[in-house]
PDB file of C-alpha atoms and ligand atoms in Angstrom:
ATOM      1  CA  MET P  20     -34.598 -25.118 -63.077  1.00  0.00           C
ATOM      2  CA  THR P  21     -35.430 -21.433 -62.672  1.00  0.00           C
ATOM      3  CA  LEU P  22     -34.802 -19.502 -65.894  1.00  0.00           C
ATOM      4  CA  VAL P  23     -33.538 -15.927 -65.696  1.00  0.00           C
ATOM      5  CA  VAL P  24     -33.653 -14.044 -68.981  1.00  0.00           C
ATOM      6  CA  ALA P  25     -31.593 -10.899 -69.551  1.00  0.00           C
ATOM      7  CA  ASN P  26     -33.454  -8.981 -72.253  1.00  0.00           C
ATOM      8  CA  TRP P  27     -31.074  -6.254 -73.387  1.00  0.00           C
ATOM      9  CA  LYS P  28     -33.639  -4.861 -75.853  1.00  0.00           C
ATOM     10  CA  MET P  29     -32.002  -2.251 -78.171  1.00  0.00           C
ATOM     11  CA  ASN P  30     -29.238  -1.542 -75.633  1.00  0.00           C
ATOM     12  CA  LEU P  31     -25.558  -2.434 -75.166  1.00  0.00           C
ATOM     13  CA  GLY P  32     -23.057  -2.133 -77.988  1.00  0.00           C
ATOM     14  CA  TYR P  33     -20.078  -4.330 -78.739  1.00  0.00           C
ATOM     15  CA  ALA P  34     -17.721  -3.043 -76.001  1.00  0.00           C
ATOM     16  CA  GLN P  35     -20.470  -3.019 -73.365  1.00  0.00           C
ATOM     17  CA  ALA P  36     -21.469  -6.556 -74.273  1.00  0.00           C
ATOM     18  CA  LYS P  37     -17.871  -7.719 -73.922  1.00  0.00           C
ATOM     19  CA  ARG P  38     -17.653  -6.106 -70.486  1.00  0.00           C
ATOM     20  CA  TRP P  39     -20.973  -7.704 -69.453  1.00  0.00           C
ATOM     21  CA  LEU P  40     -19.663 -11.129 -70.442  1.00  0.00           C
ATOM     22  CA  ALA P  41     -16.382 -10.523 -68.598  1.00  0.00           C
ATOM     23  CA  VAL P  42     -18.205  -9.559 -65.385  1.00  0.00           C
ATOM     24  CA  VAL P  43     -21.153 -11.976 -65.422  1.00  0.00           C
ATOM     25  CA  GLY P  44     -19.474 -14.993 -67.060  1.00  0.00           C
ATOM     26  CA  PRO P  45     -17.132 -16.021 -64.227  1.00  0.00           C
ATOM     27  CA  GLU P  46     -19.939 -15.700 -61.647  1.00  0.00           C
ATOM     28  CA  LEU P  47     -22.410 -18.040 -63.297  1.00  0.00           C
ATOM     29  CA  SER P  48     -21.048 -21.261 -61.813  1.00  0.00           C
ATOM     30  CA  ARG P  49     -22.121 -19.988 -58.363  1.00  0.00           C
ATOM     31  CA  PHE P  50     -25.822 -20.092 -59.217  1.00  0.00           C
ATOM     32  CA  GLU P  51     -28.243 -22.961 -59.620  1.00  0.00           C
ATOM     33  CA  VAL P  52     -30.295 -21.105 -62.211  1.00  0.00           C
ATOM     34  CA  GLU P  53     -30.275 -21.058 -65.991  1.00  0.00           C
ATOM     35  CA  VAL P  54     -29.274 -17.664 -67.362  1.00  0.00           C
ATOM     36  CA  LEU P  55     -30.281 -16.744 -70.898  1.00  0.00           C
ATOM     37  CA  VAL P  56     -29.112 -13.527 -72.519  1.00  0.00           C
ATOM     38  CA  LEU P  57     -30.948 -11.886 -75.427  1.00  0.00           C
ATOM     39  CA  PRO P  58     -28.611  -9.429 -77.196  1.00  0.00           C
ATOM     40  CA  SER P  59     -29.190  -7.437 -80.371  1.00  0.00           C
ATOM     41  CA  PHE P  60     -28.817  -9.626 -83.465  1.00  0.00           C
ATOM     42  CA  PRO P  61     -25.377  -8.303 -84.563  1.00  0.00           C
ATOM     43  CA  LEU P  62     -23.878  -9.294 -81.205  1.00  0.00           C
ATOM     44  CA  LEU P  63     -24.749 -12.960 -81.628  1.00  0.00           C
ATOM     45  CA  PRO P  64     -21.424 -13.906 -83.278  1.00  0.00           C
ATOM     46  CA  LEU P  65     -19.568 -12.233 -80.376  1.00  0.00           C
ATOM     47  CA  LEU P  66     -21.556 -14.289 -77.914  1.00  0.00           C
ATOM     48  CA  GLN P  67     -21.031 -17.416 -79.963  1.00  0.00           C
ATOM     49  CA  GLY P  68     -17.250 -16.855 -79.871  1.00  0.00           C
ATOM     50  CA  GLN P  69     -16.898 -15.726 -76.257  1.00  0.00           C
ATOM     51  CA  ARG P  70     -19.833 -17.398 -74.570  1.00  0.00           C
ATOM     52  CA  PRO P  71     -19.063 -18.243 -70.964  1.00  0.00           C
ATOM     53  CA  GLN P  72     -19.898 -21.801 -70.002  1.00  0.00           C
ATOM     54  CA  ARG P  73     -23.437 -22.074 -68.641  1.00  0.00           C
ATOM     55  CA  LEU P  74     -24.679 -18.946 -70.387  1.00  0.00           C
ATOM     56  CA  LEU P  75     -27.506 -19.576 -72.810  1.00  0.00           C
ATOM     57  CA  VAL P  76     -27.973 -17.230 -75.744  1.00  0.00           C
ATOM     58  CA  GLY P  77     -31.172 -16.339 -77.556  1.00  0.00           C
ATOM     59  CA  ALA P  78     -32.712 -13.740 -79.824  1.00  0.00           C
ATOM     60  CA  GLN P  79     -35.332 -11.064 -79.220  1.00  0.00           C
ATOM     61  CA  ASN P  80     -37.434 -12.061 -82.213  1.00  0.00           C
ATOM     62  CA  ALA P  81     -37.299 -14.404 -85.202  1.00  0.00           C
ATOM     63  CA  GLY P  82     -38.805 -14.473 -88.672  1.00  0.00           C
ATOM     64  CA  PRO P  83     -42.065 -16.268 -89.465  1.00  0.00           C
ATOM     65  CA  ALA P  84     -40.441 -18.756 -91.871  1.00  0.00           C
ATOM     66  CA  ALA P  85     -37.132 -20.541 -92.387  1.00  0.00           C
ATOM     67  CA  SER P  86     -36.296 -18.373 -95.409  1.00  0.00           C
ATOM     68  CA  GLY P  87     -37.920 -16.267 -98.098  1.00  0.00           C
ATOM     69  CA  ALA P  88     -38.964 -12.763 -99.064  1.00  0.00           C
ATOM     70  CA  TYR P  89     -39.194 -11.223 -95.602  1.00  0.00           C
ATOM     71  CA  THR P  90     -37.030  -8.089 -95.794  1.00  0.00           C
ATOM     72  CA  GLY P  91     -35.724  -7.048 -92.406  1.00  0.00           C
ATOM     73  CA  GLU P  92     -36.467 -10.358 -90.690  1.00  0.00           C
ATOM     74  CA  VAL P  93     -33.925 -12.854 -89.345  1.00  0.00           C
ATOM     75  CA  SER P  94     -34.373 -16.557 -90.029  1.00  0.00           C
ATOM     76  CA  PRO P  95     -34.772 -18.808 -86.992  1.00  0.00           C
ATOM     77  CA  VAL P  96     -32.535 -21.313 -88.799  1.00  0.00           C
ATOM     78  CA  LEU P  97     -29.707 -18.759 -88.890  1.00  0.00           C
ATOM     79  CA  LEU P  98     -30.281 -17.971 -85.207  1.00  0.00           C
ATOM     80  CA  LYS P  99     -29.909 -21.645 -84.419  1.00  0.00           C
ATOM     81  CA  GLU P 100     -26.669 -21.747 -86.454  1.00  0.00           C
ATOM     82  CA  LEU P 101     -25.405 -18.792 -84.407  1.00  0.00           C
ATOM     83  CA  GLY P 102     -25.827 -20.731 -81.189  1.00  0.00           C
ATOM     84  CA  CYS P 103     -29.247 -19.551 -80.027  1.00  0.00           C
ATOM     85  CA  THR P 104     -31.278 -21.996 -77.962  1.00  0.00           C
ATOM     86  CA  HIS P 105     -34.285 -19.741 -77.274  1.00  0.00           C
ATOM     87  CA  VAL P 106     -36.149 -16.887 -78.902  1.00  0.00           C
ATOM     88  CA  LEU P 107     -38.388 -14.273 -77.326  1.00  0.00           C
ATOM     89  CA  LEU P 108     -41.586 -13.752 -79.318  1.00  0.00           C
ATOM     90  CA  GLY P 109     -44.540 -11.397 -79.047  1.00  0.00           C
ATOM     91  CA  HIS P 110     -42.907  -9.006 -76.596  1.00  0.00           C
ATOM     92  CA  SER P 111     -45.373  -6.198 -75.930  1.00  0.00           C
ATOM     93  CA  GLU P 112     -42.959  -3.759 -77.593  1.00  0.00           C
ATOM     94  CA  ARG P 113     -43.271  -5.853 -80.773  1.00  0.00           C
ATOM     95  CA  ARG P 114     -47.051  -6.116 -80.444  1.00  0.00           C
ATOM     96  CA  PHE P 115     -47.677  -2.429 -79.675  1.00  0.00           C
ATOM     97  CA  PHE P 116     -44.935  -0.469 -81.482  1.00  0.00           C
ATOM     98  CA  PHE P 117     -44.722  -2.759 -84.491  1.00  0.00           C
ATOM     99  CA  GLY P 118     -48.284  -4.047 -84.699  1.00  0.00           C
ATOM    100  CA  GLU P 119     -47.527  -7.763 -84.384  1.00  0.00           C
ATOM    101  CA  SER P 120     -50.808  -9.676 -84.194  1.00  0.00           C
ATOM    102  CA  PRO P 121     -51.394 -12.893 -82.228  1.00  0.00           C
ATOM    103  CA  GLU P 122     -51.515 -14.719 -85.569  1.00  0.00           C
ATOM    104  CA  LEU P 123     -48.110 -13.375 -86.652  1.00  0.00           C
ATOM    105  CA  VAL P 124     -46.646 -14.291 -83.273  1.00  0.00           C
ATOM    106  CA  ALA P 125     -48.047 -17.799 -83.785  1.00  0.00           C
ATOM    107  CA  ARG P 126     -46.392 -18.045 -87.218  1.00  0.00           C
ATOM    108  CA  ARG P 127     -43.097 -16.971 -85.697  1.00  0.00           C
ATOM    109  CA  THR P 128     -43.615 -19.561 -82.960  1.00  0.00           C
ATOM    110  CA  ALA P 129     -44.177 -22.359 -85.466  1.00  0.00           C
ATOM    111  CA  ALA P 130     -41.090 -21.368 -87.478  1.00  0.00           C
ATOM    112  CA  ALA P 131     -38.942 -21.157 -84.341  1.00  0.00           C
ATOM    113  CA  LEU P 132     -40.010 -24.612 -83.190  1.00  0.00           C
ATOM    114  CA  GLU P 133     -39.395 -26.008 -86.667  1.00  0.00           C
ATOM    115  CA  ALA P 134     -35.845 -24.592 -86.493  1.00  0.00           C
ATOM    116  CA  GLY P 135     -35.237 -26.220 -83.110  1.00  0.00           C
ATOM    117  CA  LEU P 136     -35.483 -23.080 -80.975  1.00  0.00           C
ATOM    118  CA  SER P 137     -37.462 -22.846 -77.725  1.00  0.00           C
ATOM    119  CA  PRO P 138     -39.952 -19.977 -77.989  1.00  0.00           C
ATOM    120  CA  ILE P 139     -40.615 -17.772 -74.983  1.00  0.00           C
ATOM    121  CA  VAL P 140     -43.885 -16.057 -75.828  1.00  0.00           C
ATOM    122  CA  CYS P 141     -44.804 -12.877 -73.975  1.00  0.00           C
ATOM    123  CA  VAL P 142     -48.389 -12.159 -73.030  1.00  0.00           C
ATOM    124  CA  GLY P 143     -49.971  -9.479 -70.896  1.00  0.00           C
ATOM    125  CA  GLU P 144     -52.718  -6.916 -70.728  1.00  0.00           C
ATOM    126  CA  GLY P 145     -52.394  -3.164 -71.265  1.00  0.00           C
ATOM    127  CA  ILE P 146     -53.628  -0.506 -68.891  1.00  0.00           C
ATOM    128  CA  GLY P 147     -57.411  -0.609 -68.650  1.00  0.00           C
ATOM    129  CA  GLU P 148     -57.635  -3.894 -70.547  1.00  0.00           C
ATOM    130  CA  GLU P 149     -59.264  -6.972 -69.139  1.00  0.00           C
ATOM    131  CA  ARG P 150     -56.599  -9.607 -68.510  1.00  0.00           C
ATOM    132  CA  GLN P 151     -58.670 -12.657 -69.395  1.00  0.00           C
ATOM    133  CA  ALA P 152     -59.886 -11.248 -72.720  1.00  0.00           C
ATOM    134  CA  VAL P 153     -56.392 -10.179 -73.781  1.00  0.00           C
ATOM    135  CA  LEU P 154     -54.705 -13.420 -72.795  1.00  0.00           C
ATOM    136  CA  GLU P 155     -57.411 -15.437 -74.535  1.00  0.00           C
ATOM    137  CA  ARG P 156     -56.755 -13.526 -77.750  1.00  0.00           C
ATOM    138  CA  GLN P 157     -52.973 -13.825 -77.441  1.00  0.00           C
ATOM    139  CA  LEU P 158     -52.949 -17.512 -76.496  1.00  0.00           C
ATOM    140  CA  ALA P 159     -55.665 -18.906 -78.799  1.00  0.00           C
ATOM    141  CA  PRO P 160     -53.478 -19.237 -81.944  1.00  0.00           C
ATOM    142  CA  LEU P 161     -50.650 -20.767 -79.887  1.00  0.00           C
ATOM    143  CA  LYS P 162     -52.656 -23.730 -78.619  1.00  0.00           C
ATOM    144  CA  PRO P 163     -51.335 -26.269 -81.170  1.00  0.00           C
ATOM    145  CA  TRP P 164     -47.850 -25.827 -79.661  1.00  0.00           C
ATOM    146  CA  ALA P 165     -48.887 -25.365 -76.022  1.00  0.00           C
ATOM    147  CA  GLU P 166     -46.783 -28.215 -74.696  1.00  0.00           C
ATOM    148  CA  ARG P 167     -43.585 -26.807 -76.220  1.00  0.00           C
ATOM    149  CA  LEU P 168     -43.914 -23.224 -75.041  1.00  0.00           C
ATOM    150  CA  ILE P 169     -42.444 -21.111 -72.301  1.00  0.00           C
ATOM    151  CA  LEU P 170     -44.684 -18.118 -71.514  1.00  0.00           C
ATOM    152  CA  ALA P 171     -43.738 -14.790 -70.000  1.00  0.00           C
ATOM    153  CA  TYR P 172     -46.430 -12.770 -68.250  1.00  0.00           C
ATOM    154  CA  GLU P 173     -45.658  -9.064 -68.569  1.00  0.00           C
ATOM    155  CA  PRO P 174     -48.474  -6.585 -67.907  1.00  0.00           C
ATOM    156  CA  LEU P 175     -47.757  -3.420 -69.864  1.00  0.00           C
ATOM    157  CA  PHE P 176     -47.899  -1.007 -66.957  1.00  0.00           C
ATOM    158  CA  ALA P 177     -45.075  -2.917 -65.266  1.00  0.00           C
ATOM    159  CA  ILE P 178     -42.575  -2.794 -68.138  1.00  0.00           C
ATOM    160  CA  GLY P 179     -39.796  -0.297 -67.565  1.00  0.00           C
ATOM    161  CA  SER P 180     -41.961   1.652 -65.117  1.00  0.00           C
ATOM    162  CA  GLY P 181     -40.504   0.711 -61.749  1.00  0.00           C
ATOM    163  CA  ARG P 182     -44.007  -0.508 -60.810  1.00  0.00           C
ATOM    164  CA  PRO P 183     -44.048  -4.307 -60.909  1.00  0.00           C
ATOM    165  CA  ALA P 184     -47.255  -6.324 -60.850  1.00  0.00           C
ATOM    166  CA  SER P 185     -48.356  -7.633 -57.483  1.00  0.00           C
ATOM    167  CA  VAL P 186     -47.503 -11.159 -56.453  1.00  0.00           C
ATOM    168  CA  ASP P 187     -51.232 -11.966 -56.481  1.00  0.00           C
ATOM    169  CA  ASP P 188     -51.601 -10.714 -60.055  1.00  0.00           C
ATOM    170  CA  ALA P 189     -48.601 -12.750 -61.218  1.00  0.00           C
ATOM    171  CA  ARG P 190     -49.963 -15.863 -59.538  1.00  0.00           C
ATOM    172  CA  ALA P 191     -53.433 -15.305 -60.998  1.00  0.00           C
ATOM    173  CA  ALA P 192     -51.978 -14.787 -64.481  1.00  0.00           C
ATOM    174  CA  ARG P 193     -50.002 -18.007 -64.167  1.00  0.00           C
ATOM    175  CA  GLU P 194     -53.170 -19.934 -63.303  1.00  0.00           C
ATOM    176  CA  LEU P 195     -55.125 -18.240 -66.074  1.00  0.00           C
ATOM    177  CA  ILE P 196     -52.467 -19.171 -68.659  1.00  0.00           C
ATOM    178  CA  ALA P 197     -52.642 -22.828 -67.594  1.00  0.00           C
ATOM    179  CA  ARG P 198     -56.429 -22.741 -67.847  1.00  0.00           C
ATOM    180  CA  LEU P 199     -56.445 -21.100 -71.280  1.00  0.00           C
ATOM    181  CA  LEU P 200     -53.825 -23.500 -72.667  1.00  0.00           C
ATOM    182  CA  ASP P 201     -55.389 -26.546 -70.964  1.00  0.00           C
ATOM    183  CA  ARG P 202     -52.020 -27.430 -69.517  1.00  0.00           C
ATOM    184  CA  THR P 203     -49.343 -26.260 -67.112  1.00  0.00           C
ATOM    185  CA  ALA P 204     -46.615 -24.501 -69.059  1.00  0.00           C
ATOM    186  CA  PRO P 205     -43.586 -22.788 -67.534  1.00  0.00           C
ATOM    187  CA  VAL P 206     -44.435 -19.123 -66.941  1.00  0.00           C
ATOM    188  CA  LEU P 207     -41.884 -16.379 -66.293  1.00  0.00           C
ATOM    189  CA  TYR P 208     -42.723 -13.026 -64.769  1.00  0.00           C
ATOM    190  CA  GLY P 209     -41.451  -9.820 -66.375  1.00  0.00           C
ATOM    191  CA  GLY P 210     -41.887  -6.118 -65.672  1.00  0.00           C
ATOM    192  CA  SER P 211     -39.688  -3.999 -63.368  1.00  0.00           C
ATOM    193  CA  VAL P 212     -37.954  -7.019 -61.843  1.00  0.00           C
ATOM    194  CA  THR P 213     -35.196  -5.971 -59.429  1.00  0.00           C
ATOM    195  CA  ALA P 214     -32.914  -7.702 -56.948  1.00  0.00           C
ATOM    196  CA  GLU P 215     -35.380  -6.573 -54.262  1.00  0.00           C
ATOM    197  CA  ASN P 216     -38.557  -8.077 -55.709  1.00  0.00           C
ATOM    198  CA  ALA P 217     -37.185 -11.082 -57.647  1.00  0.00           C
ATOM    199  CA  ARG P 218     -37.512 -13.357 -54.669  1.00  0.00           C
ATOM    200  CA  CYS P 219     -41.269 -12.669 -54.226  1.00  0.00           C
ATOM    201  CA  PHE P 220     -42.090 -13.605 -57.794  1.00  0.00           C
ATOM    202  CA  LEU P 221     -40.235 -16.893 -57.549  1.00  0.00           C
ATOM    203  CA  ARG P 222     -41.086 -17.913 -54.046  1.00  0.00           C
ATOM    204  CA  GLU P 223     -44.486 -16.398 -53.356  1.00  0.00           C
ATOM    205  CA  ALA P 224     -46.008 -16.250 -56.828  1.00  0.00           C
ATOM    206  CA  GLY P 225     -44.401 -19.556 -57.842  1.00  0.00           C
ATOM    207  CA  MET P 226     -43.194 -18.279 -61.208  1.00  0.00           C
ATOM    208  CA  ASP P 227     -40.760 -20.497 -63.143  1.00  0.00           C
ATOM    209  CA  GLY P 228     -38.350 -17.686 -63.855  1.00  0.00           C
ATOM    210  CA  LEU P 229     -37.958 -14.009 -64.613  1.00  0.00           C
ATOM    211  CA  LEU P 230     -37.698 -11.849 -67.711  1.00  0.00           C
ATOM    212  CA  VAL P 231     -35.479  -8.936 -66.797  1.00  0.00           C
ATOM    213  CA  GLY P 232     -35.003  -5.787 -68.888  1.00  0.00           C
ATOM    214  CA  THR P 233     -33.559  -2.715 -67.188  1.00  0.00           C
ATOM    215  CA  SER P 234     -32.010  -4.632 -64.282  1.00  0.00           C
ATOM    216  CA  SER P 235     -30.106  -6.886 -66.682  1.00  0.00           C
ATOM    217  CA  LEU P 236     -28.087  -4.125 -68.340  1.00  0.00           C
ATOM    218  CA  ASP P 237     -25.566  -3.335 -65.634  1.00  0.00           C
ATOM    219  CA  PRO P 238     -23.472  -6.505 -65.214  1.00  0.00           C
ATOM    220  CA  THR P 239     -22.676  -5.983 -61.525  1.00  0.00           C
ATOM    221  CA  GLY P 240     -26.312  -5.224 -60.750  1.00  0.00           C
ATOM    222  CA  PHE P 241     -27.346  -8.320 -62.685  1.00  0.00           C
ATOM    223  CA  VAL P 242     -24.999 -10.491 -60.613  1.00  0.00           C
ATOM    224  CA  GLY P 243     -26.638  -8.965 -57.514  1.00  0.00           C
ATOM    225  CA  LEU P 244     -30.017  -9.989 -58.883  1.00  0.00           C
ATOM    226  CA  LEU P 245     -28.764 -13.557 -59.419  1.00  0.00           C
ATOM    227  CA  GLU P 246     -27.565 -13.591 -55.814  1.00  0.00           C
ATOM    228  CA  ALA P 247     -31.003 -12.513 -54.609  1.00  0.00           C
ATOM    229  CA  ILE P 248     -32.577 -15.234 -56.739  1.00  0.00           C
ATOM    230  CA  ALA P 249     -30.156 -17.878 -55.483  1.00  0.00           C
ATOM    231  CA  ASP P 250     -31.405 -17.136 -51.978  1.00  0.00           C
ATOM    232  CA  ALA P 251     -34.949 -17.650 -53.161  1.00  0.00           C
ATOM    233  CA  THR P 252     -34.524 -20.959 -55.025  1.00  0.00           C
TER     234      THR P 252
HETATM  235  P1  PGA W  29     -38.100  -4.135 -67.507  1.00  0.00           P
HETATM  236  O1  PGA W  29     -38.397  -4.846 -68.907  1.00  0.00           O
HETATM  237  O2  PGA W  29     -37.426  -5.147 -66.622  1.00  0.00           O
HETATM  238  O3  PGA W  29     -37.225  -2.973 -67.842  1.00  0.00           O
HETATM  239  O4  PGA W  29     -39.435  -3.722 -66.944  1.00  0.00           O
HETATM  240  C1  PGA W  29     -38.853  -6.164 -68.948  1.00  0.00           C
HETATM  241  C2  PGA W  29     -39.135  -6.576 -70.364  1.00  0.00           C
HETATM  242  O5  PGA W  29     -39.825  -5.840 -71.073  1.00  0.00           O
HETATM  243  O6  PGA W  29     -38.671  -7.631 -70.837  1.00  0.00           O
END
């Protein structure tokens, strides 16, 4: 089933999250898609307590081990206890602002799988970078777990810019990921997804879902995006 991920990033406080749940929650039964929300860590107990039926909850990152001396990290085991099913790993904002290497992302991936979480690993080239070389570097250390991964293709220029990748680029990236991993894994598209372009990425590019940042923050707008997707699936 198509997976739509609402990546709130470092946005939405407690009251806004409650409102989002109140608006989006009752609508979810109308859509034949899986919706996964990724709130800030401290909101996870709220979502555990007030989670609408059919809403999946995940985290935006997870520590590279089950426990230990990793100040500032959050254990994937604790995330699982708090009701998370998925975790986003290697988002370009983690790789570029916080220097996360492909090897660290792979360690986080292994720990997440060990804890029973489904990792969604983000890959994508920066401006002026060659896609194949970057994806090779990002995917190589993930190969041992290839069959258990969900990937998200997010080219950097498309994130938060209002300039999404082309359908052809998304399709090509999807094929490249399968080639580099030696298998077909589910691949989401992310980067300036809106209600207007969501349909193209699902229907024309054949992506398995969408990773939505900005357009996931306003609950009414997000329901509009789900409606557009429902037409496309
Ligand atoms: P955006 O963010 O939808 O605001 O471009 C997507 C993401 O980075 O997950």
